[in-house]
CSV table of C-alpha atoms in Angstrom, one decimal:
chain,number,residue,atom,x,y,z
W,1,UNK,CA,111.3,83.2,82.5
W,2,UNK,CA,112.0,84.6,85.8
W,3,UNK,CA,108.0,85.4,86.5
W,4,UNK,CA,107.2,82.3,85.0
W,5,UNK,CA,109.7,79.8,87.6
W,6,UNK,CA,108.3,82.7,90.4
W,7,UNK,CA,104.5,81.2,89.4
W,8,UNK,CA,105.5,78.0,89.3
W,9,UNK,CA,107.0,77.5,92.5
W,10,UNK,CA,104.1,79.8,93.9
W,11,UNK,CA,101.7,77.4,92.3
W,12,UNK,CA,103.3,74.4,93.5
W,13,UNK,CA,103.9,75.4,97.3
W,14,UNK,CA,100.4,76.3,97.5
W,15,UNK,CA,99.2,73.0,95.6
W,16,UNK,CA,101.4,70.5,98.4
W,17,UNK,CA,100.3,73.1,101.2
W,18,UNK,CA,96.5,71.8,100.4
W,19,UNK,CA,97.7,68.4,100.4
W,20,UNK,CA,99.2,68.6,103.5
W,21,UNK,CA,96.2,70.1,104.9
W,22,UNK,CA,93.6,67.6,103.9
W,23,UNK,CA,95.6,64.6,105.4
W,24,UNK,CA,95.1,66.8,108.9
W,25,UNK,CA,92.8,64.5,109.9
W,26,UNK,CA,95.2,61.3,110.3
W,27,UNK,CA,97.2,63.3,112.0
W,28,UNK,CA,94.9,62.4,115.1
W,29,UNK,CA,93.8,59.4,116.8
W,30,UNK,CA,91.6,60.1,119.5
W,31,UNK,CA,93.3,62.6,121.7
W,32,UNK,CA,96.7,61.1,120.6
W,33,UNK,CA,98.6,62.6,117.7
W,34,UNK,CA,99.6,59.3,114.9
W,35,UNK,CA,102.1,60.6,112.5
W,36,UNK,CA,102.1,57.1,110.9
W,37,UNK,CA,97.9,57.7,110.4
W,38,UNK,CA,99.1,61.4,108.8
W,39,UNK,CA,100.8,59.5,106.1
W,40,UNK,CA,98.9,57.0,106.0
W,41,UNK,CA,96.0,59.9,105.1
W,42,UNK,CA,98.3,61.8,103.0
W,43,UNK,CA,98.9,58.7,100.6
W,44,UNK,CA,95.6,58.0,100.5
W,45,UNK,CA,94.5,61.2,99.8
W,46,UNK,CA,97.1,61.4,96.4
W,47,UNK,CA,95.7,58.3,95.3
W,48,UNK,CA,92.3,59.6,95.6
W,49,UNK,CA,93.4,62.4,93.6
W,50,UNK,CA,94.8,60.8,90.9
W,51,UNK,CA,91.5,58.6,90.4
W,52,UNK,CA,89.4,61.3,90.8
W,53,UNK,CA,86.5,60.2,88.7
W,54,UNK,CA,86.0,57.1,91.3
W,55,UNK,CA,85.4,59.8,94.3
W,56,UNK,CA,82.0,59.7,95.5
W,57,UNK,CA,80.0,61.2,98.2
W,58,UNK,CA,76.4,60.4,100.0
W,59,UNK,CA,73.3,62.7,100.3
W,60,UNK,CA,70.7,60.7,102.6
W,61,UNK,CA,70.8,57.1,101.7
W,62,UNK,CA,72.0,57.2,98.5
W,63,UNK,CA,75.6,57.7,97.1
W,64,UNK,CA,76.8,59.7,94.3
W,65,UNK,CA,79.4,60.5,91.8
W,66,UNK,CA,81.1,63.5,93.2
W,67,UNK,CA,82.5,64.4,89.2
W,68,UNK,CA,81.4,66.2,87.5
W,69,UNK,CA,78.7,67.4,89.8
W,70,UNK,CA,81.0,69.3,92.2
W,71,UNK,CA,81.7,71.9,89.2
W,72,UNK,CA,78.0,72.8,89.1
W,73,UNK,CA,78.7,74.1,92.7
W,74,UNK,CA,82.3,75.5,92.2
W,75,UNK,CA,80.9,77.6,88.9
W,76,UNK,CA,78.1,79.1,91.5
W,77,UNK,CA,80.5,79.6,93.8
W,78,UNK,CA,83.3,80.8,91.6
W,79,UNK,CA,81.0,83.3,89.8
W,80,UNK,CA,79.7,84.9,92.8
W,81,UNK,CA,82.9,85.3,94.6
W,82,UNK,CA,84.8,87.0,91.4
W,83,UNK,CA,81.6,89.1,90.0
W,84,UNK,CA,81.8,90.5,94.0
W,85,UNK,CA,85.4,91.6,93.8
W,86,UNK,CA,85.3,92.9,90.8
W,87,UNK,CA,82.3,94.7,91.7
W,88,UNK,CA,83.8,96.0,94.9
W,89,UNK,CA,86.9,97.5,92.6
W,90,UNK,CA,85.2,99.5,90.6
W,91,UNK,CA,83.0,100.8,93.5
W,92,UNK,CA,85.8,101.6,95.0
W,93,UNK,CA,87.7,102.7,92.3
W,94,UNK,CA,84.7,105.4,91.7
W,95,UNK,CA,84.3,106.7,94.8
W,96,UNK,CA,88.4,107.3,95.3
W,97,UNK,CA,88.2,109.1,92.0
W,98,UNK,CA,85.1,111.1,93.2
W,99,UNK,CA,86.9,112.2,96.7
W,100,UNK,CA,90.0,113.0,94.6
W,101,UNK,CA,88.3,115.6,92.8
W,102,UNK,CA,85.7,116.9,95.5
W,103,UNK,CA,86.4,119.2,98.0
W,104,UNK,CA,88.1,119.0,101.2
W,105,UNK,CA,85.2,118.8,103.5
W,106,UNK,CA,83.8,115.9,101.0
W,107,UNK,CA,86.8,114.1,101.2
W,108,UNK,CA,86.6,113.7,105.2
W,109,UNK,CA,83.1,113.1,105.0
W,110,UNK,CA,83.7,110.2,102.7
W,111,UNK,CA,86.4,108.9,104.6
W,112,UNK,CA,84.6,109.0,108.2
W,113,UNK,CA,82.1,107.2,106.7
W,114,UNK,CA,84.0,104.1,105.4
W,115,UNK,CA,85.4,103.6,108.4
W,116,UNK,CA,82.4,103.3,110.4
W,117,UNK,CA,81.3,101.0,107.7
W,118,UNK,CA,84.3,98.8,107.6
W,119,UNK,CA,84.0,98.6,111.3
W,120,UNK,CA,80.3,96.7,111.1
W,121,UNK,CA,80.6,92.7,111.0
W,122,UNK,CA,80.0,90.3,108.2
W,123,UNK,CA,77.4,88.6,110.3
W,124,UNK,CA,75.7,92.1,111.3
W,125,UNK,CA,75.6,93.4,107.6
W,126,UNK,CA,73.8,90.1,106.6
W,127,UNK,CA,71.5,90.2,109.3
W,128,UNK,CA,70.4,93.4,108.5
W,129,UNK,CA,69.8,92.0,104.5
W,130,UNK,CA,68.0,89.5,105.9
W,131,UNK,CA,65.9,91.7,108.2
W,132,UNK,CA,65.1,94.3,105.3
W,133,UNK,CA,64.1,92.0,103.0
W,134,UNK,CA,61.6,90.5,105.1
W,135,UNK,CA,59.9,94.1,106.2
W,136,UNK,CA,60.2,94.9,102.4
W,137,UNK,CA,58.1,91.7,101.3
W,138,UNK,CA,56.1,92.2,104.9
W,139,UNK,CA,55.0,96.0,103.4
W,140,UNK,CA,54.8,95.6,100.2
W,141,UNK,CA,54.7,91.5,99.3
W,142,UNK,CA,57.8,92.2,96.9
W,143,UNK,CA,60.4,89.9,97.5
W,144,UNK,CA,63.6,91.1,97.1
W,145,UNK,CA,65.5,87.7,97.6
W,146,UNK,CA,64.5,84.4,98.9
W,147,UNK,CA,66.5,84.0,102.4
W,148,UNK,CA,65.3,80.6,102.6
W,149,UNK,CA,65.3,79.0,99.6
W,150,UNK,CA,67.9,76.4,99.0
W,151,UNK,CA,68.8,77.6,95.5
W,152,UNK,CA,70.9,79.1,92.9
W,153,UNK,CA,70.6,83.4,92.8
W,154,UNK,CA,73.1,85.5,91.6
W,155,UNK,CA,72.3,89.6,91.9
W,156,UNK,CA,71.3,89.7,95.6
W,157,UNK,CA,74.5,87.2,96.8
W,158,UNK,CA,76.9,89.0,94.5
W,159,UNK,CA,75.3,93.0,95.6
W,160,UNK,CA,75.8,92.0,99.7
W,161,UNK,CA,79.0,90.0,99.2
W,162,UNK,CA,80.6,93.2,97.4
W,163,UNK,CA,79.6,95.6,100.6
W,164,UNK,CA,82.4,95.2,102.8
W,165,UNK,CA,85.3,94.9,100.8
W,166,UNK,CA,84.2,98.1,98.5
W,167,UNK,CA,84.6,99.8,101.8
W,168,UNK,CA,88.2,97.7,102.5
W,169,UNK,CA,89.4,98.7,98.8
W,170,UNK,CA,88.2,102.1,98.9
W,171,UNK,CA,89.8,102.8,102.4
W,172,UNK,CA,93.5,101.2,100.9
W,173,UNK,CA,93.3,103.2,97.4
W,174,UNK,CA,92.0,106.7,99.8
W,175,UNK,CA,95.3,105.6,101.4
W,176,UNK,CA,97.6,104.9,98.9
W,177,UNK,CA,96.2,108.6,97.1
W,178,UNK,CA,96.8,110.3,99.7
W,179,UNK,CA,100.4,109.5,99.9
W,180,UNK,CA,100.8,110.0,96.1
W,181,UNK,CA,99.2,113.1,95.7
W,182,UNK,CA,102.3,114.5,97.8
W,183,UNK,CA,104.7,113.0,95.4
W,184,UNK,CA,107.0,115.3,92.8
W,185,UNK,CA,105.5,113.5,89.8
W,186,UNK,CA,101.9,115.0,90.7
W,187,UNK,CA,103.1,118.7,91.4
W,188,UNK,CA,105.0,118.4,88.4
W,189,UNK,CA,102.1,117.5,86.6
W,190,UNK,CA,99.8,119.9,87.7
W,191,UNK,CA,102.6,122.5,87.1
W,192,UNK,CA,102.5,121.6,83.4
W,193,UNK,CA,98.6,122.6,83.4
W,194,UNK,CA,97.4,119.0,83.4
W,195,UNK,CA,93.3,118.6,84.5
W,196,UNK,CA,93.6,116.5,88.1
W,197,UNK,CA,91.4,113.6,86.2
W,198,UNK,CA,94.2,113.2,83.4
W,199,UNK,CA,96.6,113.3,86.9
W,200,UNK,CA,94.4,110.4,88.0
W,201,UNK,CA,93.8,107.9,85.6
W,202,UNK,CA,97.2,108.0,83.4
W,203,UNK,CA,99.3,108.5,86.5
W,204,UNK,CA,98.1,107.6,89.9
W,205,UNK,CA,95.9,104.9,89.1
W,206,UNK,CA,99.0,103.2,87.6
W,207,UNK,CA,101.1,103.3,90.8
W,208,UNK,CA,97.4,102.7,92.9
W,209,UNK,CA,96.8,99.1,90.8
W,210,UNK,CA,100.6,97.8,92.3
W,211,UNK,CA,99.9,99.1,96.0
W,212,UNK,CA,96.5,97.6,96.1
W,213,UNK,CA,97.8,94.3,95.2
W,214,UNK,CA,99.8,93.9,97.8
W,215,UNK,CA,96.8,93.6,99.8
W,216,UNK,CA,94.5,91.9,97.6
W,217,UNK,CA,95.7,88.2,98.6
W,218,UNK,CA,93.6,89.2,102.5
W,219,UNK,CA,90.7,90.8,100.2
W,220,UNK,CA,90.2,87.8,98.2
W,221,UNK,CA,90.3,85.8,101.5
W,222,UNK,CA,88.2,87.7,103.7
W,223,UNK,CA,85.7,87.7,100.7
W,224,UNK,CA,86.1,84.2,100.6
W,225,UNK,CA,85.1,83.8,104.2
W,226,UNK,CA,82.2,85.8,104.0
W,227,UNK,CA,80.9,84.0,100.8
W,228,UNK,CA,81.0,80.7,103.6
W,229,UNK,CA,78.7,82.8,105.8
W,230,UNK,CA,76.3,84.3,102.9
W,231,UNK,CA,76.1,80.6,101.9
W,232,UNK,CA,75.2,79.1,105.0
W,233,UNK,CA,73.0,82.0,106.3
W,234,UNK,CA,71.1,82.3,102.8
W,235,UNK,CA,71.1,78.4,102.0
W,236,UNK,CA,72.9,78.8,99.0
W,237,UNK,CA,73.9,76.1,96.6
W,238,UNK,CA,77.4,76.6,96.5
W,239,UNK,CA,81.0,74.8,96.6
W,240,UNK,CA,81.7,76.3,100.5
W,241,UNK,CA,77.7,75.2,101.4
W,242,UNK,CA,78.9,71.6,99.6
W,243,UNK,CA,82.0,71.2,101.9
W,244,UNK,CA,80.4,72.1,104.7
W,245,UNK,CA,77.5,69.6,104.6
W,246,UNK,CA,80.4,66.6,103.6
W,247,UNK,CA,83.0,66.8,105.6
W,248,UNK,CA,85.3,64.6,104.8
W,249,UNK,CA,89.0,64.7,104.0
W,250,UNK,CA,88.6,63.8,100.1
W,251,UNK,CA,86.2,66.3,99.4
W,252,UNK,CA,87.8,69.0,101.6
W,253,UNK,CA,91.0,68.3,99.6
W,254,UNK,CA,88.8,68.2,96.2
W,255,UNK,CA,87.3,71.5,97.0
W,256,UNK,CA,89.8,73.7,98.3
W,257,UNK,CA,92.8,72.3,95.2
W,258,UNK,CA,88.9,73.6,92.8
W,259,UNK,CA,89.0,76.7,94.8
W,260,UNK,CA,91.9,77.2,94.6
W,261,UNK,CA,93.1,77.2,91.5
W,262,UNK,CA,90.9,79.9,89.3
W,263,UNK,CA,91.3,82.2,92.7
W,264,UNK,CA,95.5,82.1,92.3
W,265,UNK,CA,94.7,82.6,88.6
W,266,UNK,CA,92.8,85.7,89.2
W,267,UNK,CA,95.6,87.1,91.6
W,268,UNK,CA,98.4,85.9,89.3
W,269,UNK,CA,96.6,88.0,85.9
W,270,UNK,CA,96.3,90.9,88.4
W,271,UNK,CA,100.0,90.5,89.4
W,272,UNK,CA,101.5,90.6,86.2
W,273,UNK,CA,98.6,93.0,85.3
W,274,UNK,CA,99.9,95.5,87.7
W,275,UNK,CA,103.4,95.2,87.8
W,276,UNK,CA,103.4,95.5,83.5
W,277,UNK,CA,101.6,99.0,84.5
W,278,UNK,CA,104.1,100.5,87.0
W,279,UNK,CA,106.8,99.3,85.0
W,280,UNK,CA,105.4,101.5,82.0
W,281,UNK,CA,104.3,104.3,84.5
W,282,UNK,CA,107.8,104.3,85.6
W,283,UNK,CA,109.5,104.4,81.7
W,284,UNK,CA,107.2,107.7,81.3
């Protein structure tokens, strides 16, 4: 009961923040702020919400029925964001376990190296996508990706979305290893004869799943941004691309409340997920 009232109000601050958001844009009128327009926004905005299938938005001339096309754009979105971090876990779950059981030299050499890599921009890393694709297709007519078509792809957005935060994950788990490593439970582990991969998975992956979420809310975010760039730069078909090219309060409100929803879904599972594992961890 206690996790499920926690949720709850978790869910509901987050839902009126959103609200509260949208209606920004009454807020001002002209250079002059109008906290009667802010209501006046706010209300409008709820009751837009609650007849949601009357909501409609214009492409050229012509208007159309924003539900239920605005999911076909929220699944693309939705599908590339999550496949990325999930992607980017298990990278970076790999390569910890790899520098856990290589040598010392390895283990600096892998560290130096995400580092530098985490250091590179968003915006550099896709230029350089871009860039190779093109000399690839230039030497060899094989294209890679299409970096100008305005369409639905999945491997290409989903490979150089999960590049930056494999790097981001893998530097947090390196950090949160090398701090368990020195703790009793592991020497007396290895006292009792126990091969360092048994160490790994069945003892200091269960106390690494609770440490990394504490960061994962700024992963998930920073992903999130990025996914806005990839969309824009690559003209993909997505939810972000959508709000972007309709700007206006409704369908900012629409879109973020679809965003946001699956997103504190997946960090809520992972939550419970993590704490249920430390909690046993700690009963052994």
């Amino acid at each position: 009961m206690g996790n499920m009232v926690r949720i709850g109000s978790q869910f509901i601050a987050a839902f009126l923040g959103v609200l509260l958001l949208g209606a920004i844009p009454g807020m001002f009128n002209g250079m002059k702020l109008d906290p009667g327009g802010y209501m006046k926004r706010l209300q409008r905005t709820i009751e837009e919400l609650i007849h949601f299938q009357q909501l409609t938005f214009r492409s050229g001339d012509e208007s159309y029925q924003l539900f239920p096309l605005i999911y076909e754009y929220l699944f693309y979105s939705i599908i590339i964001l999550f496949s990325a971090l999930i992607l980017a876990f298990i990278v970076a779950f790999l390569f910890t376990y790899v520098t856990y059981i290589s040598p010392s030299f390895i283990q600096k050499l892998f560290k130096r190296v995400a580092f530098l890599t985490e250091s590179f921009p968003d915006v550099f890393i896709l230029a350089i996508v871009q860039i190779g694709v093109i000399w690839v297709y230039k030497k060899t007519e094989v294209l890679l990706m299409d970096v100008a078509a305005y369409e639905r792809i999945y491997t290409m957005p989903i490979l150089i979305l999960a590049i930056l935060p494999t790097f981001l994950l893998y530097r947090i788990m390196i950090h949160v290893l090398d701090e368990e490593v020195e703790k009793p439970y592991v020497e007396l582990a290895r006292t009792k004869g126990l091969e360092p991969t048994k160490i790994f998975l069945f003892h200091i992956v269960r106390n690494t799943l609770l440490s990394t979420y504490f960061h994962s809310r700024s992963i998930v975010w920073f992903t999130l941004s990025n996914l806005f760039i990839m969309e824009y730069v690559f003209n993909l078909n997505g939810l972000i691309r959508f709000m972007y090219e309709h700007p206006t309060p409704e369908i900012f409100t629409v879109s973020a409340l679809l965003l946001f929803i699956p997103i504190f879904l997946f960090l809520t599972i992972y939550q419970l997920v993590a704490e249920r594992t430390a909690q046993e961890e700690a009963l052994m």
